[in-house]
Amino acid sequence: MKIKYFLACFEVEFLCYFLWFRGTRTPKKFGIRRNSVKKFVVQFLKSGAYVGLIRNGPHKLPCLSKFRLQFLSVLGFLSTLASAEPHKMVFVVNMSLKMRAGKIAAQVGHATLGVYRLAQRSDKGQQALTAWRSVGEMKVVVKGDSTDHLLELFKESRDKGLFVYVVSDAGRTQIPAGSRTVLGIFGPSETVDSVSGKLKLL
């Protein structure tokens, strides 16, 4: 097993160096952006991420979990990461409700699940989630002024094609039932920032 493991590591490194030297001539059908290949390969090798990839390969690529790294499978996986557009989730907290820290944490958790499940319902959303996971699953929590403010941001985000979800509290603790507590926004980082970029961090 150890021999197979080290051979698999060697194969991944060989593939990465292949991508490095052919970074500007990689076939377009793999969707690899020229400017991102070398940067990605360097980060990939330095982080040692390939070790975890081999040990706990994604279930969609069974060849990885069996230490049998097929060239095209790994190339396709790496190209997805290299070409992924940065995505992020931003959560806007309704500060007018004066919620305590624990309550805010719970409501942000609801918003995370809500916007995640919403994105899962479409092919576009699933692709966005894949890109989001490949760049570290970025999440940011910011301050919103009021319920009206959250609803304005909701409309603006929806008009720009982003995934949006508003949490309505059940009213069991601290605040009245139906209160709009947190707005979750998800999509390409640049588009999300155009909506929430000027809001202050919580």
PDB file of C-alpha atoms in Angstrom:
ATOM      1  CA  MET A   1       0.000   0.000   0.000  1.00  0.00           C
ATOM      2  CA  LYS A   2       2.823   2.417   0.859  1.00  0.00           C
ATOM      3  CA  ILE A   3       4.483   1.760  -2.489  1.00  0.00           C
ATOM      4  CA  LYS A   4       1.249   2.545  -4.323  1.00  0.00           C
ATOM      5  CA  TYR A   5       0.831   5.688  -2.231  1.00  0.00           C
ATOM      6  CA  PHE A   6       4.276   7.067  -3.082  1.00  0.00           C
ATOM      7  CA  LEU A   7       3.864   6.123  -6.733  1.00  0.00           C
ATOM      8  CA  ALA A   8       0.591   8.039  -6.766  1.00  0.00           C
ATOM      9  CA  CYS A   9       2.321  11.091  -5.250  1.00  0.00           C
ATOM     10  CA  PHE A  10       5.001  10.851  -7.912  1.00  0.00           C
ATOM     11  CA  GLU A  11       2.396  10.672 -10.674  1.00  0.00           C
ATOM     12  CA  VAL A  12       0.628  13.784  -9.382  1.00  0.00           C
ATOM     13  CA  GLU A  13       3.893  15.720  -9.205  1.00  0.00           C
ATOM     14  CA  PHE A  14       4.767  14.608 -12.720  1.00  0.00           C
ATOM     15  CA  LEU A  15       1.370  15.798 -13.922  1.00  0.00           C
ATOM     16  CA  CYS A  16       1.810  19.163 -12.197  1.00  0.00           C
ATOM     17  CA  TYR A  17       5.191  19.734 -13.800  1.00  0.00           C
ATOM     18  CA  PHE A  18       3.716  18.728 -17.136  1.00  0.00           C
ATOM     19  CA  LEU A  19       1.075  21.424 -16.668  1.00  0.00           C
ATOM     20  CA  TRP A  20       3.793  23.888 -15.682  1.00  0.00           C
ATOM     21  CA  PHE A  21       5.836  23.414 -18.839  1.00  0.00           C
ATOM     22  CA  ARG A  22       2.793  23.282 -21.113  1.00  0.00           C
ATOM     23  CA  GLY A  23       0.873  26.009 -19.299  1.00  0.00           C
ATOM     24  CA  THR A  24       0.528  28.219 -22.355  1.00  0.00           C
ATOM     25  CA  ARG A  25      -0.271  25.361 -24.727  1.00  0.00           C
ATOM     26  CA  THR A  26      -2.656  23.239 -22.685  1.00  0.00           C
ATOM     27  CA  PRO A  27      -5.583  22.029 -24.829  1.00  0.00           C
ATOM     28  CA  LYS A  28      -8.525  24.399 -24.605  1.00  0.00           C
ATOM     29  CA  LYS A  29     -10.947  21.518 -24.255  1.00  0.00           C
ATOM     30  CA  PHE A  30      -9.776  21.080 -20.664  1.00  0.00           C
ATOM     31  CA  GLY A  31     -10.814  24.662 -19.881  1.00  0.00           C
ATOM     32  CA  ILE A  32      -7.523  25.695 -18.283  1.00  0.00           C
ATOM     33  CA  ARG A  33      -6.815  29.420 -18.244  1.00  0.00           C
ATOM     34  CA  ARG A  34      -3.291  30.175 -19.372  1.00  0.00           C
ATOM     35  CA  ASN A  35      -2.508  32.776 -16.727  1.00  0.00           C
ATOM     36  CA  SER A  36      -3.693  30.662 -13.821  1.00  0.00           C
ATOM     37  CA  VAL A  37      -1.992  27.325 -14.518  1.00  0.00           C
ATOM     38  CA  LYS A  38       1.508  28.069 -13.244  1.00  0.00           C
ATOM     39  CA  LYS A  39       0.269  29.930 -10.169  1.00  0.00           C
ATOM     40  CA  PHE A  40      -2.085  27.090  -9.317  1.00  0.00           C
ATOM     41  CA  VAL A  41       0.560  24.392  -9.787  1.00  0.00           C
ATOM     42  CA  VAL A  42       2.986  26.193  -7.471  1.00  0.00           C
ATOM     43  CA  GLN A  43       0.343  26.578  -4.758  1.00  0.00           C
ATOM     44  CA  PHE A  44      -0.799  22.985  -5.239  1.00  0.00           C
ATOM     45  CA  LEU A  45       2.700  21.539  -4.806  1.00  0.00           C
ATOM     46  CA  LYS A  46       3.692  23.817  -1.911  1.00  0.00           C
ATOM     47  CA  SER A  47       0.536  23.089   0.051  1.00  0.00           C
ATOM     48  CA  GLY A  48       0.937  19.330  -0.213  1.00  0.00           C
ATOM     49  CA  ALA A  49      -2.763  19.179  -1.038  1.00  0.00           C
ATOM     50  CA  TYR A  50      -2.148  16.300  -3.419  1.00  0.00           C
ATOM     51  CA  VAL A  51      -1.294  14.080  -0.442  1.00  0.00           C
ATOM     52  CA  GLY A  52      -4.761  14.567   1.009  1.00  0.00           C
ATOM     53  CA  LEU A  53      -6.227  14.233  -2.465  1.00  0.00           C
ATOM     54  CA  ILE A  54      -4.690  10.801  -2.860  1.00  0.00           C
ATOM     55  CA  ARG A  55      -5.588   9.634   0.638  1.00  0.00           C
ATOM     56  CA  ASN A  56      -9.148  10.930   0.551  1.00  0.00           C
ATOM     57  CA  GLY A  57      -9.915  11.267  -3.137  1.00  0.00           C
ATOM     58  CA  PRO A  58     -13.321  12.710  -4.108  1.00  0.00           C
ATOM     59  CA  HIS A  59     -15.978  10.011  -4.440  1.00  0.00           C
ATOM     60  CA  LYS A  60     -16.654  11.175  -7.994  1.00  0.00           C
ATOM     61  CA  LEU A  61     -13.138  10.085  -8.983  1.00  0.00           C
ATOM     62  CA  PRO A  62     -12.824   6.509  -7.658  1.00  0.00           C
ATOM     63  CA  CYS A  63      -9.446   6.099  -9.363  1.00  0.00           C
ATOM     64  CA  LEU A  64      -7.990   8.504  -6.787  1.00  0.00           C
ATOM     65  CA  SER A  65      -9.265   6.622  -3.755  1.00  0.00           C
ATOM     66  CA  LYS A  66      -7.689   3.426  -5.153  1.00  0.00           C
ATOM     67  CA  PHE A  67      -4.333   5.151  -5.714  1.00  0.00           C
ATOM     68  CA  ARG A  68      -4.682   4.697  -9.475  1.00  0.00           C
ATOM     69  CA  LEU A  69      -4.326   8.180 -10.866  1.00  0.00           C
ATOM     70  CA  GLN A  70      -5.467   8.230 -14.459  1.00  0.00           C
ATOM     71  CA  PHE A  71      -3.969  11.085 -16.410  1.00  0.00           C
ATOM     72  CA  LEU A  72      -7.157  12.515 -17.889  1.00  0.00           C
ATOM     73  CA  SER A  73      -9.132  12.282 -14.659  1.00  0.00           C
ATOM     74  CA  VAL A  74      -6.548  14.203 -12.662  1.00  0.00           C
ATOM     75  CA  LEU A  75      -6.021  16.688 -15.474  1.00  0.00           C
ATOM     76  CA  GLY A  76      -9.749  17.362 -15.577  1.00  0.00           C
ATOM     77  CA  PHE A  77      -9.881  17.779 -11.791  1.00  0.00           C
ATOM     78  CA  LEU A  78      -6.916  20.163 -11.712  1.00  0.00           C
ATOM     79  CA  SER A  79      -8.230  22.144 -14.663  1.00  0.00           C
ATOM     80  CA  THR A  80     -11.521  22.685 -12.834  1.00  0.00           C
ATOM     81  CA  LEU A  81      -9.644  24.203  -9.911  1.00  0.00           C
ATOM     82  CA  ALA A  82      -7.302  26.226 -12.091  1.00  0.00           C
ATOM     83  CA  SER A  83     -10.060  27.745 -14.186  1.00  0.00           C
ATOM     84  CA  ALA A  84     -12.607  28.298 -11.414  1.00  0.00           C
ATOM     85  CA  GLU A  85     -13.875  31.842 -11.024  1.00  0.00           C
ATOM     86  CA  PRO A  86     -13.693  32.974  -7.369  1.00  0.00           C
ATOM     87  CA  HIS A  87     -17.043  32.692  -5.577  1.00  0.00           C
ATOM     88  CA  LYS A  88     -18.071  33.792  -2.108  1.00  0.00           C
ATOM     89  CA  MET A  89     -20.957  33.915   0.335  1.00  0.00           C
ATOM     90  CA  VAL A  90     -21.794  37.136   2.144  1.00  0.00           C
ATOM     91  CA  PHE A  91     -24.190  37.313   5.071  1.00  0.00           C
ATOM     92  CA  VAL A  92     -25.810  40.631   5.925  1.00  0.00           C
ATOM     93  CA  VAL A  93     -26.979  40.790   9.546  1.00  0.00           C
ATOM     94  CA  ASN A  94     -29.955  42.968  10.474  1.00  0.00           C
ATOM     95  CA  MET A  95     -28.347  45.094  13.185  1.00  0.00           C
ATOM     96  CA  SER A  96     -31.606  46.881  14.043  1.00  0.00           C
ATOM     97  CA  LEU A  97     -32.779  43.716  15.829  1.00  0.00           C
ATOM     98  CA  LYS A  98     -29.909  43.950  18.338  1.00  0.00           C
ATOM     99  CA  MET A  99     -29.379  40.182  18.440  1.00  0.00           C
ATOM    100  CA  ARG A 100     -26.791  38.665  20.751  1.00  0.00           C
ATOM    101  CA  ALA A 101     -23.690  36.939  19.399  1.00  0.00           C
ATOM    102  CA  GLY A 102     -25.089  33.428  19.795  1.00  0.00           C
ATOM    103  CA  LYS A 103     -28.326  34.370  18.061  1.00  0.00           C
ATOM    104  CA  ILE A 104     -26.432  35.940  15.166  1.00  0.00           C
ATOM    105  CA  ALA A 105     -24.294  32.816  14.806  1.00  0.00           C
ATOM    106  CA  ALA A 106     -27.395  30.624  14.624  1.00  0.00           C
ATOM    107  CA  GLN A 107     -29.075  32.886  12.071  1.00  0.00           C
ATOM    108  CA  VAL A 108     -25.972  32.996   9.867  1.00  0.00           C
ATOM    109  CA  GLY A 109     -25.975  29.197  10.023  1.00  0.00           C
ATOM    110  CA  HIS A 110     -29.574  29.169   8.769  1.00  0.00           C
ATOM    111  CA  ALA A 111     -28.639  31.557   5.966  1.00  0.00           C
ATOM    112  CA  THR A 112     -25.674  29.389   4.948  1.00  0.00           C
ATOM    113  CA  LEU A 113     -27.837  26.295   4.627  1.00  0.00           C
ATOM    114  CA  GLY A 114     -30.581  28.243   2.894  1.00  0.00           C
ATOM    115  CA  VAL A 115     -28.433  29.752   0.159  1.00  0.00           C
ATOM    116  CA  TYR A 116     -26.485  26.491  -0.261  1.00  0.00           C
ATOM    117  CA  ARG A 117     -29.643  24.444  -0.776  1.00  0.00           C
ATOM    118  CA  LEU A 118     -30.986  27.074  -3.143  1.00  0.00           C
ATOM    119  CA  ALA A 119     -27.862  26.855  -5.291  1.00  0.00           C
ATOM    120  CA  GLN A 120     -28.037  23.057  -5.351  1.00  0.00           C
ATOM    121  CA  ARG A 121     -31.348  23.157  -7.214  1.00  0.00           C
ATOM    122  CA  SER A 122     -29.855  24.223 -10.549  1.00  0.00           C
ATOM    123  CA  ASP A 123     -26.926  23.285 -12.770  1.00  0.00           C
ATOM    124  CA  LYS A 124     -25.667  26.863 -12.572  1.00  0.00           C
ATOM    125  CA  GLY A 125     -25.779  26.725  -8.796  1.00  0.00           C
ATOM    126  CA  GLN A 126     -23.984  23.388  -8.617  1.00  0.00           C
ATOM    127  CA  GLN A 127     -21.199  24.731 -10.816  1.00  0.00           C
ATOM    128  CA  ALA A 128     -20.981  27.796  -8.580  1.00  0.00           C
ATOM    129  CA  LEU A 129     -20.718  25.594  -5.486  1.00  0.00           C
ATOM    130  CA  THR A 130     -17.931  23.567  -7.096  1.00  0.00           C
ATOM    131  CA  ALA A 131     -16.018  26.764  -7.844  1.00  0.00           C
ATOM    132  CA  TRP A 132     -16.694  28.034  -4.309  1.00  0.00           C
ATOM    133  CA  ARG A 133     -15.366  24.849  -2.719  1.00  0.00           C
ATOM    134  CA  SER A 134     -12.257  24.882  -4.911  1.00  0.00           C
ATOM    135  CA  VAL A 135     -11.154  28.311  -3.664  1.00  0.00           C
ATOM    136  CA  GLY A 136     -11.645  27.801   0.070  1.00  0.00           C
ATOM    137  CA  GLU A 137     -15.406  28.296   0.608  1.00  0.00           C
ATOM    138  CA  MET A 138     -15.090  32.006   1.379  1.00  0.00           C
ATOM    139  CA  LYS A 139     -17.713  33.411   3.767  1.00  0.00           C
ATOM    140  CA  VAL A 140     -18.001  37.006   5.009  1.00  0.00           C
ATOM    141  CA  VAL A 141     -20.388  38.494   7.591  1.00  0.00           C
ATOM    142  CA  VAL A 142     -21.283  42.183   7.336  1.00  0.00           C
ATOM    143  CA  LYS A 143     -23.674  44.672   8.938  1.00  0.00           C
ATOM    144  CA  GLY A 144     -27.054  45.660   7.537  1.00  0.00           C
ATOM    145  CA  ASP A 145     -28.953  48.702   8.797  1.00  0.00           C
ATOM    146  CA  SER A 146     -32.525  47.429   8.903  1.00  0.00           C
ATOM    147  CA  THR A 147     -35.104  45.064   7.443  1.00  0.00           C
ATOM    148  CA  ASP A 148     -35.740  47.473   4.578  1.00  0.00           C
ATOM    149  CA  HIS A 149     -32.010  47.557   3.885  1.00  0.00           C
ATOM    150  CA  LEU A 150     -31.870  43.749   3.697  1.00  0.00           C
ATOM    151  CA  LEU A 151     -34.820  43.671   1.307  1.00  0.00           C
ATOM    152  CA  GLU A 152     -33.206  46.292  -0.939  1.00  0.00           C
ATOM    153  CA  LEU A 153     -30.024  44.223  -1.090  1.00  0.00           C
ATOM    154  CA  PHE A 154     -32.115  41.120  -1.746  1.00  0.00           C
ATOM    155  CA  LYS A 155     -33.744  42.714  -4.786  1.00  0.00           C
ATOM    156  CA  GLU A 156     -30.461  44.090  -6.121  1.00  0.00           C
ATOM    157  CA  SER A 157     -28.733  40.715  -5.728  1.00  0.00           C
ATOM    158  CA  ARG A 158     -31.568  38.837  -7.396  1.00  0.00           C
ATOM    159  CA  ASP A 159     -31.584  41.283 -10.317  1.00  0.00           C
ATOM    160  CA  LYS A 160     -27.872  40.575 -10.826  1.00  0.00           C
ATOM    161  CA  GLY A 161     -28.456  36.832 -10.992  1.00  0.00           C
ATOM    162  CA  LEU A 162     -27.031  35.974  -7.578  1.00  0.00           C
ATOM    163  CA  PHE A 163     -28.395  33.342  -5.220  1.00  0.00           C
ATOM    164  CA  VAL A 164     -30.123  35.023  -2.280  1.00  0.00           C
ATOM    165  CA  TYR A 165     -31.899  33.779   0.827  1.00  0.00           C
ATOM    166  CA  VAL A 166     -33.510  35.708   3.686  1.00  0.00           C
ATOM    167  CA  VAL A 167     -33.881  34.095   7.104  1.00  0.00           C
ATOM    168  CA  SER A 168     -37.203  34.688   8.872  1.00  0.00           C
ATOM    169  CA  ASP A 169     -36.933  33.887  12.570  1.00  0.00           C
ATOM    170  CA  ALA A 170     -39.416  31.550  14.256  1.00  0.00           C
ATOM    171  CA  GLY A 171     -39.657  33.897  17.238  1.00  0.00           C
ATOM    172  CA  ARG A 172     -38.776  31.375  19.936  1.00  0.00           C
ATOM    173  CA  THR A 173     -36.064  33.549  21.510  1.00  0.00           C
ATOM    174  CA  GLN A 174     -35.066  37.226  21.706  1.00  0.00           C
ATOM    175  CA  ILE A 175     -36.957  38.608  18.689  1.00  0.00           C
ATOM    176  CA  PRO A 176     -40.540  38.535  17.299  1.00  0.00           C
ATOM    177  CA  ALA A 177     -41.624  35.789  14.921  1.00  0.00           C
ATOM    178  CA  GLY A 178     -41.166  36.632  11.261  1.00  0.00           C
ATOM    179  CA  SER A 179     -38.255  38.998  11.826  1.00  0.00           C
ATOM    180  CA  ARG A 180     -35.850  39.136   8.882  1.00  0.00           C
ATOM    181  CA  THR A 181     -32.544  38.415  10.574  1.00  0.00           C
ATOM    182  CA  VAL A 182     -29.898  37.630   7.938  1.00  0.00           C
ATOM    183  CA  LEU A 183     -29.607  37.913   4.172  1.00  0.00           C
ATOM    184  CA  GLY A 184     -27.397  35.343   2.441  1.00  0.00           C
ATOM    185  CA  ILE A 185     -25.843  36.263  -0.922  1.00  0.00           C
ATOM    186  CA  PHE A 186     -23.865  33.818  -3.063  1.00  0.00           C
ATOM    187  CA  GLY A 187     -22.204  34.017  -6.461  1.00  0.00           C
ATOM    188  CA  PRO A 188     -19.084  35.247  -8.272  1.00  0.00           C
ATOM    189  CA  SER A 189     -17.006  37.349  -5.884  1.00  0.00           C
ATOM    190  CA  GLU A 190     -16.885  40.370  -8.165  1.00  0.00           C
ATOM    191  CA  THR A 191     -20.666  40.471  -8.564  1.00  0.00           C
ATOM    192  CA  VAL A 192     -21.285  39.886  -4.857  1.00  0.00           C
ATOM    193  CA  ASP A 193     -18.880  42.705  -3.992  1.00  0.00           C
ATOM    194  CA  SER A 194     -20.803  45.061  -6.265  1.00  0.00           C
ATOM    195  CA  VAL A 195     -23.755  44.592  -3.901  1.00  0.00           C
ATOM    196  CA  SER A 196     -22.156  44.233  -0.472  1.00  0.00           C
ATOM    197  CA  GLY A 197     -18.643  45.593  -0.920  1.00  0.00           C
ATOM    198  CA  LYS A 198     -19.310  48.861   0.917  1.00  0.00           C
ATOM    199  CA  LEU A 199     -20.882  47.273   3.993  1.00  0.00           C
ATOM    200  CA  LYS A 200     -18.869  47.125   7.211  1.00  0.00           C
ATOM    201  CA  LEU A 201     -17.623  43.833   8.606  1.00  0.00           C
ATOM    202  CA  LEU A 202     -19.382  42.564  11.700  1.00  0.00           C
TER     203      LEU A 202
END
